[in-house]
Amino acid sequence: MSATPLDSRPGAGLAVIFLSFALFLASCSTEPRLTSLSIVSVDAWVKRNNPDIYVEPLASPGAPMTAMIVPFQVTQNIAYMKLLGDQITKYVWQTWTRDRVFPKFLYEQSQIPMSTAQAVALARKRGVNLLVTGAVTYIMSGGTRGDTSVSLAIEIFDVASGERLWSMAHGGRIETGQTRDYIFFAKQNRMPEDPVYAVTTVLAADMGGTVANWNYGHKPPPPAAPNPTPPPPVQ
């Protein structure tokens, strides 16, 4: 006797639909209601394409290189440009440190803007191989109730020669979206508490992965080791 195909069994299609719906709800936050549609909240995701790379090295270095990052410049006319540039730079620095893009990555939070030549000289003084600079070319913060967009431009210089090794740009947005009503439930996007942080860290991870592959010879960097156990106190 031949087996009955799965899609021809009575009620199989309906079972698949309910199974898919159950799996969908398992990954969401659900607010069940008895007198109206239940609300299903789905985490909003960052919409973006691949980073645009304008300048890149032809070959990987012989050994992983260290780097220093300086505060990004904000090109928009915003009252708190310095504070915003410092905050965006900190997000990039934290993301690249987490992903081990460089084995040593310093953050020089200078209080005054520096030219590229001044920053290169400072990086050389700090004893690192590379300088990371950048600009926030566009930002729109909608908070938890509106859309948020961030565009970044990052350049990396060789400290020894002053040569530009990398030039890239990336942008993304996170949207609140509209509530969509279905038969049994309504779906809505759940925004993160800090959408600017969410967008910036995703963009930084995209660009940092490309740089890390180059810096480690197209091999994934070693994972960050846990902090060592402190020695016992001397008696």
mmCIF file of C-alpha atoms in Angstrom:
data_model
loop_
_atom_site.group_PDB
_atom_site.id
_atom_site.type_symbol
_atom_site.label_atom_id
_atom_site.label_comp_id
_atom_site.label_asym_id
_atom_site.label_seq_id
_atom_site.Cartn_x
_atom_site.Cartn_y
_atom_site.Cartn_z
ATOM 1 C CA MET A 1 0.000 0.000 0.000
ATOM 2 C CA SER A 2 1.461 3.379 -0.955
ATOM 3 C CA ALA A 3 1.733 6.067 1.680
ATOM 4 C CA THR A 4 -0.625 9.007 1.486
ATOM 5 C CA PRO A 5 1.213 12.232 0.578
ATOM 6 C CA LEU A 6 1.355 14.676 3.468
ATOM 7 C CA ASP A 7 -0.333 17.500 1.581
ATOM 8 C CA SER A 8 -3.271 15.277 0.551
ATOM 9 C CA ARG A 9 -4.261 14.141 4.034
ATOM 10 C CA PRO A 10 -7.469 15.673 5.417
ATOM 11 C CA GLY A 11 -6.738 18.740 7.494
ATOM 12 C CA ALA A 12 -3.000 18.648 6.773
ATOM 13 C CA GLY A 13 -2.942 22.129 5.265
ATOM 14 C CA LEU A 14 -4.812 23.579 8.236
ATOM 15 C CA ALA A 15 -2.443 21.847 10.643
ATOM 16 C CA VAL A 16 0.553 23.347 8.871
ATOM 17 C CA ILE A 17 -0.990 26.819 9.091
ATOM 18 C CA PHE A 18 -1.658 26.516 12.822
ATOM 19 C CA LEU A 19 1.821 25.059 13.403
ATOM 20 C CA SER A 20 3.418 27.990 11.554
ATOM 21 C CA PHE A 21 1.267 30.415 13.522
ATOM 22 C CA ALA A 22 2.339 28.780 16.803
ATOM 23 C CA LEU A 23 6.016 29.028 15.869
ATOM 24 C CA PHE A 24 5.521 32.665 14.901
ATOM 25 C CA LEU A 25 3.915 33.475 18.235
ATOM 26 C CA ALA A 26 6.696 31.662 20.105
ATOM 27 C CA SER A 27 9.215 34.195 18.791
ATOM 28 C CA CYS A 28 7.070 37.238 19.593
ATOM 29 C CA SER A 29 5.512 39.005 22.531
ATOM 30 C CA THR A 30 1.760 38.378 22.647
ATOM 31 C CA GLU A 31 -0.914 40.357 24.460
ATOM 32 C CA PRO A 32 -3.982 38.076 24.489
ATOM 33 C CA ARG A 33 -7.418 39.691 24.601
ATOM 34 C CA LEU A 34 -10.905 38.250 24.887
ATOM 35 C CA THR A 35 -13.011 41.108 23.545
ATOM 36 C CA SER A 36 -10.780 42.289 20.690
ATOM 37 C CA LEU A 37 -7.849 41.225 18.528
ATOM 38 C CA SER A 38 -4.800 39.903 20.352
ATOM 39 C CA ILE A 39 -1.689 42.046 19.840
ATOM 40 C CA VAL A 40 1.488 40.337 18.610
ATOM 41 C CA SER A 41 4.616 42.514 18.948
ATOM 42 C CA VAL A 42 7.604 41.693 16.732
ATOM 43 C CA ASP A 43 11.047 43.220 17.242
ATOM 44 C CA ALA A 44 11.733 45.802 14.539
ATOM 45 C CA TRP A 45 14.802 45.039 12.447
ATOM 46 C CA VAL A 46 17.375 47.318 10.853
ATOM 47 C CA LYS A 47 16.885 47.678 7.102
ATOM 48 C CA ARG A 48 20.138 48.178 5.198
ATOM 49 C CA ASN A 49 22.151 47.028 2.188
ATOM 50 C CA ASN A 50 25.811 46.006 2.091
ATOM 51 C CA PRO A 51 28.408 48.656 3.018
ATOM 52 C CA ASP A 52 29.766 50.760 0.157
ATOM 53 C CA ILE A 53 33.556 50.326 0.000
ATOM 54 C CA TYR A 54 35.463 52.981 -1.952
ATOM 55 C CA VAL A 55 39.035 52.242 -0.879
ATOM 56 C CA GLU A 56 40.385 48.950 0.463
ATOM 57 C CA PRO A 57 43.819 47.306 0.794
ATOM 58 C CA LEU A 58 44.997 44.800 -1.794
ATOM 59 C CA ALA A 59 46.333 42.334 0.792
ATOM 60 C CA SER A 60 46.070 41.545 4.475
ATOM 61 C CA PRO A 61 48.828 42.618 6.875
ATOM 62 C CA GLY A 62 51.458 40.127 7.971
ATOM 63 C CA ALA A 63 50.121 40.321 11.542
ATOM 64 C CA PRO A 64 46.919 41.774 13.012
ATOM 65 C CA MET A 65 47.223 45.540 13.418
ATOM 66 C CA THR A 66 46.188 47.685 16.373
ATOM 67 C CA ALA A 67 44.159 50.868 16.047
ATOM 68 C CA MET A 68 42.846 54.012 17.676
ATOM 69 C CA ILE A 69 39.533 55.749 16.964
ATOM 70 C CA VAL A 70 38.809 59.457 17.359
ATOM 71 C CA PRO A 71 35.373 61.124 17.674
ATOM 72 C CA PHE A 72 33.295 61.234 14.503
ATOM 73 C CA GLN A 73 32.207 64.536 13.006
ATOM 74 C CA VAL A 74 28.495 65.234 12.544
ATOM 75 C CA THR A 75 27.852 66.910 9.194
ATOM 76 C CA GLN A 76 24.298 68.021 9.985
ATOM 77 C CA ASN A 77 23.642 71.349 11.651
ATOM 78 C CA ILE A 78 22.554 70.055 15.051
ATOM 79 C CA ALA A 79 22.831 71.915 18.330
ATOM 80 C CA TYR A 80 24.490 68.994 20.150
ATOM 81 C CA MET A 81 26.840 67.912 17.336
ATOM 82 C CA LYS A 82 29.865 67.221 19.576
ATOM 83 C CA LEU A 83 27.902 65.152 22.087
ATOM 84 C CA LEU A 84 26.179 63.173 19.335
ATOM 85 C CA GLY A 85 29.447 62.512 17.499
ATOM 86 C CA ASP A 86 31.072 61.252 20.691
ATOM 87 C CA GLN A 87 28.120 58.959 21.418
ATOM 88 C CA ILE A 88 28.022 57.450 17.926
ATOM 89 C CA THR A 89 31.796 56.908 18.050
ATOM 90 C CA LYS A 90 31.439 55.143 21.388
ATOM 91 C CA TYR A 91 28.849 52.780 19.880
ATOM 92 C CA VAL A 92 31.206 51.923 17.003
ATOM 93 C CA TRP A 93 34.157 51.489 19.364
ATOM 94 C CA GLN A 94 32.164 49.187 21.658
ATOM 95 C CA THR A 95 30.938 47.085 18.739
ATOM 96 C CA TRP A 96 34.368 46.696 17.144
ATOM 97 C CA THR A 97 35.906 45.913 20.537
ATOM 98 C CA ARG A 98 33.269 43.248 21.152
ATOM 99 C CA ASP A 99 33.878 41.722 17.715
ATOM 100 C CA ARG A 100 37.685 41.859 18.091
ATOM 101 C CA VAL A 101 38.173 43.780 14.860
ATOM 102 C CA PHE A 102 41.593 44.792 16.219
ATOM 103 C CA PRO A 103 43.551 43.016 18.971
ATOM 104 C CA LYS A 104 44.027 46.449 20.579
ATOM 105 C CA PHE A 105 41.570 49.275 19.965
ATOM 106 C CA LEU A 106 41.884 52.595 21.777
ATOM 107 C CA TYR A 107 39.260 55.321 22.004
ATOM 108 C CA GLU A 108 40.739 58.823 22.152
ATOM 109 C CA GLN A 109 37.886 61.029 23.325
ATOM 110 C CA SER A 110 39.468 64.352 22.429
ATOM 111 C CA GLN A 111 37.737 67.491 23.602
ATOM 112 C CA ILE A 112 38.680 69.489 20.494
ATOM 113 C CA PRO A 113 38.331 68.505 16.821
ATOM 114 C CA MET A 114 41.568 67.327 15.193
ATOM 115 C CA SER A 115 42.685 67.288 11.593
ATOM 116 C CA THR A 116 43.592 63.953 10.041
ATOM 117 C CA ALA A 117 47.301 64.797 10.263
ATOM 118 C CA GLN A 118 46.988 65.660 13.957
ATOM 119 C CA ALA A 119 45.047 62.468 14.666
ATOM 120 C CA VAL A 120 47.617 60.360 12.777
ATOM 121 C CA ALA A 121 50.409 61.925 14.823
ATOM 122 C CA LEU A 122 48.518 61.215 18.049
ATOM 123 C CA ALA A 123 47.891 57.593 17.027
ATOM 124 C CA ARG A 124 51.593 57.218 16.295
ATOM 125 C CA LYS A 125 52.331 58.588 19.752
ATOM 126 C CA ARG A 126 49.896 56.078 21.285
ATOM 127 C CA GLY A 127 51.862 53.258 19.644
ATOM 128 C CA VAL A 128 49.133 51.819 17.385
ATOM 129 C CA ASN A 129 49.252 50.916 13.689
ATOM 130 C CA LEU A 130 46.000 52.396 12.397
ATOM 131 C CA LEU A 131 43.791 55.429 12.871
ATOM 132 C CA VAL A 132 40.002 55.163 12.510
ATOM 133 C CA THR A 133 38.091 58.344 11.711
ATOM 134 C CA GLY A 134 34.515 58.850 10.647
ATOM 135 C CA ALA A 135 31.533 61.078 10.090
ATOM 136 C CA VAL A 136 27.830 60.871 10.839
ATOM 137 C CA THR A 137 26.538 61.986 7.455
ATOM 138 C CA TYR A 138 22.848 61.684 8.314
ATOM 139 C CA ILE A 139 20.826 60.947 11.418
ATOM 140 C CA MET A 140 17.133 61.107 12.200
ATOM 141 C CA SER A 141 15.988 59.899 15.604
ATOM 142 C CA GLY A 142 12.317 59.061 15.913
ATOM 143 C CA GLY A 143 12.520 57.474 19.350
ATOM 144 C CA THR A 144 10.148 54.607 20.035
ATOM 145 C CA ARG A 145 7.279 56.162 18.055
ATOM 146 C CA GLY A 146 8.934 57.173 14.792
ATOM 147 C CA ASP A 147 11.439 55.945 12.234
ATOM 148 C CA THR A 148 15.173 56.238 12.927
ATOM 149 C CA SER A 149 17.905 56.475 10.263
ATOM 150 C CA VAL A 150 21.689 56.625 10.584
ATOM 151 C CA SER A 151 24.364 56.960 7.861
ATOM 152 C CA LEU A 152 28.069 56.610 8.619
ATOM 153 C CA ALA A 153 31.298 57.160 6.697
ATOM 154 C CA ILE A 154 34.486 55.573 8.074
ATOM 155 C CA GLU A 155 38.102 55.925 6.979
ATOM 156 C CA ILE A 156 41.150 54.038 8.260
ATOM 157 C CA PHE A 157 44.701 55.362 7.879
ATOM 158 C CA ASP A 158 48.093 53.717 8.171
ATOM 159 C CA VAL A 159 49.823 55.580 10.993
ATOM 160 C CA ALA A 160 53.353 54.957 9.685
ATOM 161 C CA SER A 161 52.772 56.359 6.194
ATOM 162 C CA GLY A 162 49.568 58.394 6.594
ATOM 163 C CA GLU A 163 48.058 56.467 3.671
ATOM 164 C CA ARG A 164 44.286 55.931 3.546
ATOM 165 C CA LEU A 165 43.705 52.171 3.631
ATOM 166 C CA TRP A 166 39.918 52.017 3.948
ATOM 167 C CA SER A 167 37.077 54.295 2.942
ATOM 168 C CA MET A 168 33.537 53.012 3.355
ATOM 169 C CA ALA A 169 29.996 54.186 3.970
ATOM 170 C CA HIS A 170 26.918 52.490 5.327
ATOM 171 C CA GLY A 171 23.384 53.431 6.270
ATOM 172 C CA GLY A 172 20.310 51.831 7.757
ATOM 173 C CA ARG A 173 16.913 52.563 9.215
ATOM 174 C CA ILE A 174 14.538 51.041 11.699
ATOM 175 C CA GLU A 175 10.832 51.622 11.138
ATOM 176 C CA THR A 176 7.906 51.614 13.510
ATOM 177 C CA GLY A 177 5.672 50.196 10.779
ATOM 178 C CA GLN A 178 1.910 50.087 10.728
ATOM 179 C CA THR A 179 -0.249 47.781 12.783
ATOM 180 C CA ARG A 180 -1.506 44.976 10.551
ATOM 181 C CA ASP A 181 -4.832 43.371 11.393
ATOM 182 C CA TYR A 182 -5.315 39.679 10.710
ATOM 183 C CA ILE A 183 -8.277 37.443 11.455
ATOM 184 C CA PHE A 184 -7.226 36.345 14.921
ATOM 185 C CA PHE A 185 -4.561 38.885 15.888
ATOM 186 C CA ALA A 186 -2.972 42.249 15.074
ATOM 187 C CA LYS A 187 0.786 42.510 14.404
ATOM 188 C CA GLN A 188 2.844 45.553 15.341
ATOM 189 C CA ASN A 189 6.561 46.349 15.500
ATOM 190 C CA ARG A 190 8.255 46.578 18.884
ATOM 191 C CA MET A 191 10.872 49.341 18.845
ATOM 192 C CA PRO A 192 14.085 49.119 20.901
ATOM 193 C CA GLU A 193 14.556 51.527 23.795
ATOM 194 C CA ASP A 194 17.400 53.287 21.939
ATOM 195 C CA PRO A 195 16.857 52.995 18.157
ATOM 196 C CA VAL A 196 19.973 55.070 17.336
ATOM 197 C CA TYR A 197 22.098 52.594 19.281
ATOM 198 C CA ALA A 198 20.383 49.651 17.578
ATOM 199 C CA VAL A 199 20.971 51.007 14.062
ATOM 200 C CA THR A 200 24.539 52.180 14.720
ATOM 201 C CA THR A 201 25.717 48.900 16.232
ATOM 202 C CA VAL A 202 24.320 46.912 13.309
ATOM 203 C CA LEU A 203 26.062 49.188 10.800
ATOM 204 C CA ALA A 204 29.285 48.995 12.808
ATOM 205 C CA ALA A 205 29.109 45.198 12.897
ATOM 206 C CA ASP A 206 28.667 45.058 9.111
ATOM 207 C CA MET A 207 31.671 47.278 8.424
ATOM 208 C CA GLY A 208 33.745 45.802 11.221
ATOM 209 C CA GLY A 209 33.357 42.290 9.879
ATOM 210 C CA THR A 210 34.917 43.332 6.577
ATOM 211 C CA VAL A 211 37.844 45.014 8.315
ATOM 212 C CA ALA A 212 38.346 42.088 10.695
ATOM 213 C CA ASN A 213 38.551 39.620 7.805
ATOM 214 C CA TRP A 214 41.303 41.751 6.286
ATOM 215 C CA ASN A 215 43.134 42.343 9.563
ATOM 216 C CA TYR A 216 43.253 38.652 10.467
ATOM 217 C CA GLY A 217 44.082 37.374 6.992
ATOM 218 C CA HIS A 218 40.487 36.437 6.132
ATOM 219 C CA LYS A 219 40.261 34.256 9.214
ATOM 220 C CA PRO A 220 37.788 34.959 12.004
ATOM 221 C CA PRO A 221 39.442 36.705 14.952
ATOM 222 C CA PRO A 222 39.877 34.715 18.144
ATOM 223 C CA PRO A 223 37.048 35.118 20.619
ATOM 224 C CA ALA A 224 37.601 37.397 23.540
ATOM 225 C CA ALA A 225 38.814 35.393 26.530
ATOM 226 C CA PRO A 226 37.013 35.753 29.866
ATOM 227 C CA ASN A 227 38.648 37.862 32.516
ATOM 228 C CA PRO A 228 41.212 35.830 34.487
ATOM 229 C CA THR A 229 40.478 34.919 38.069
ATOM 230 C CA PRO A 230 42.259 37.360 40.382
ATOM 231 C CA PRO A 231 44.954 35.828 42.554
ATOM 232 C CA PRO A 232 44.168 35.200 46.216
ATOM 233 C CA PRO A 233 45.284 37.882 48.637
ATOM 234 C CA VAL A 234 48.705 37.467 50.124
ATOM 235 C CA GLN A 235 48.526 36.344 53.719
#
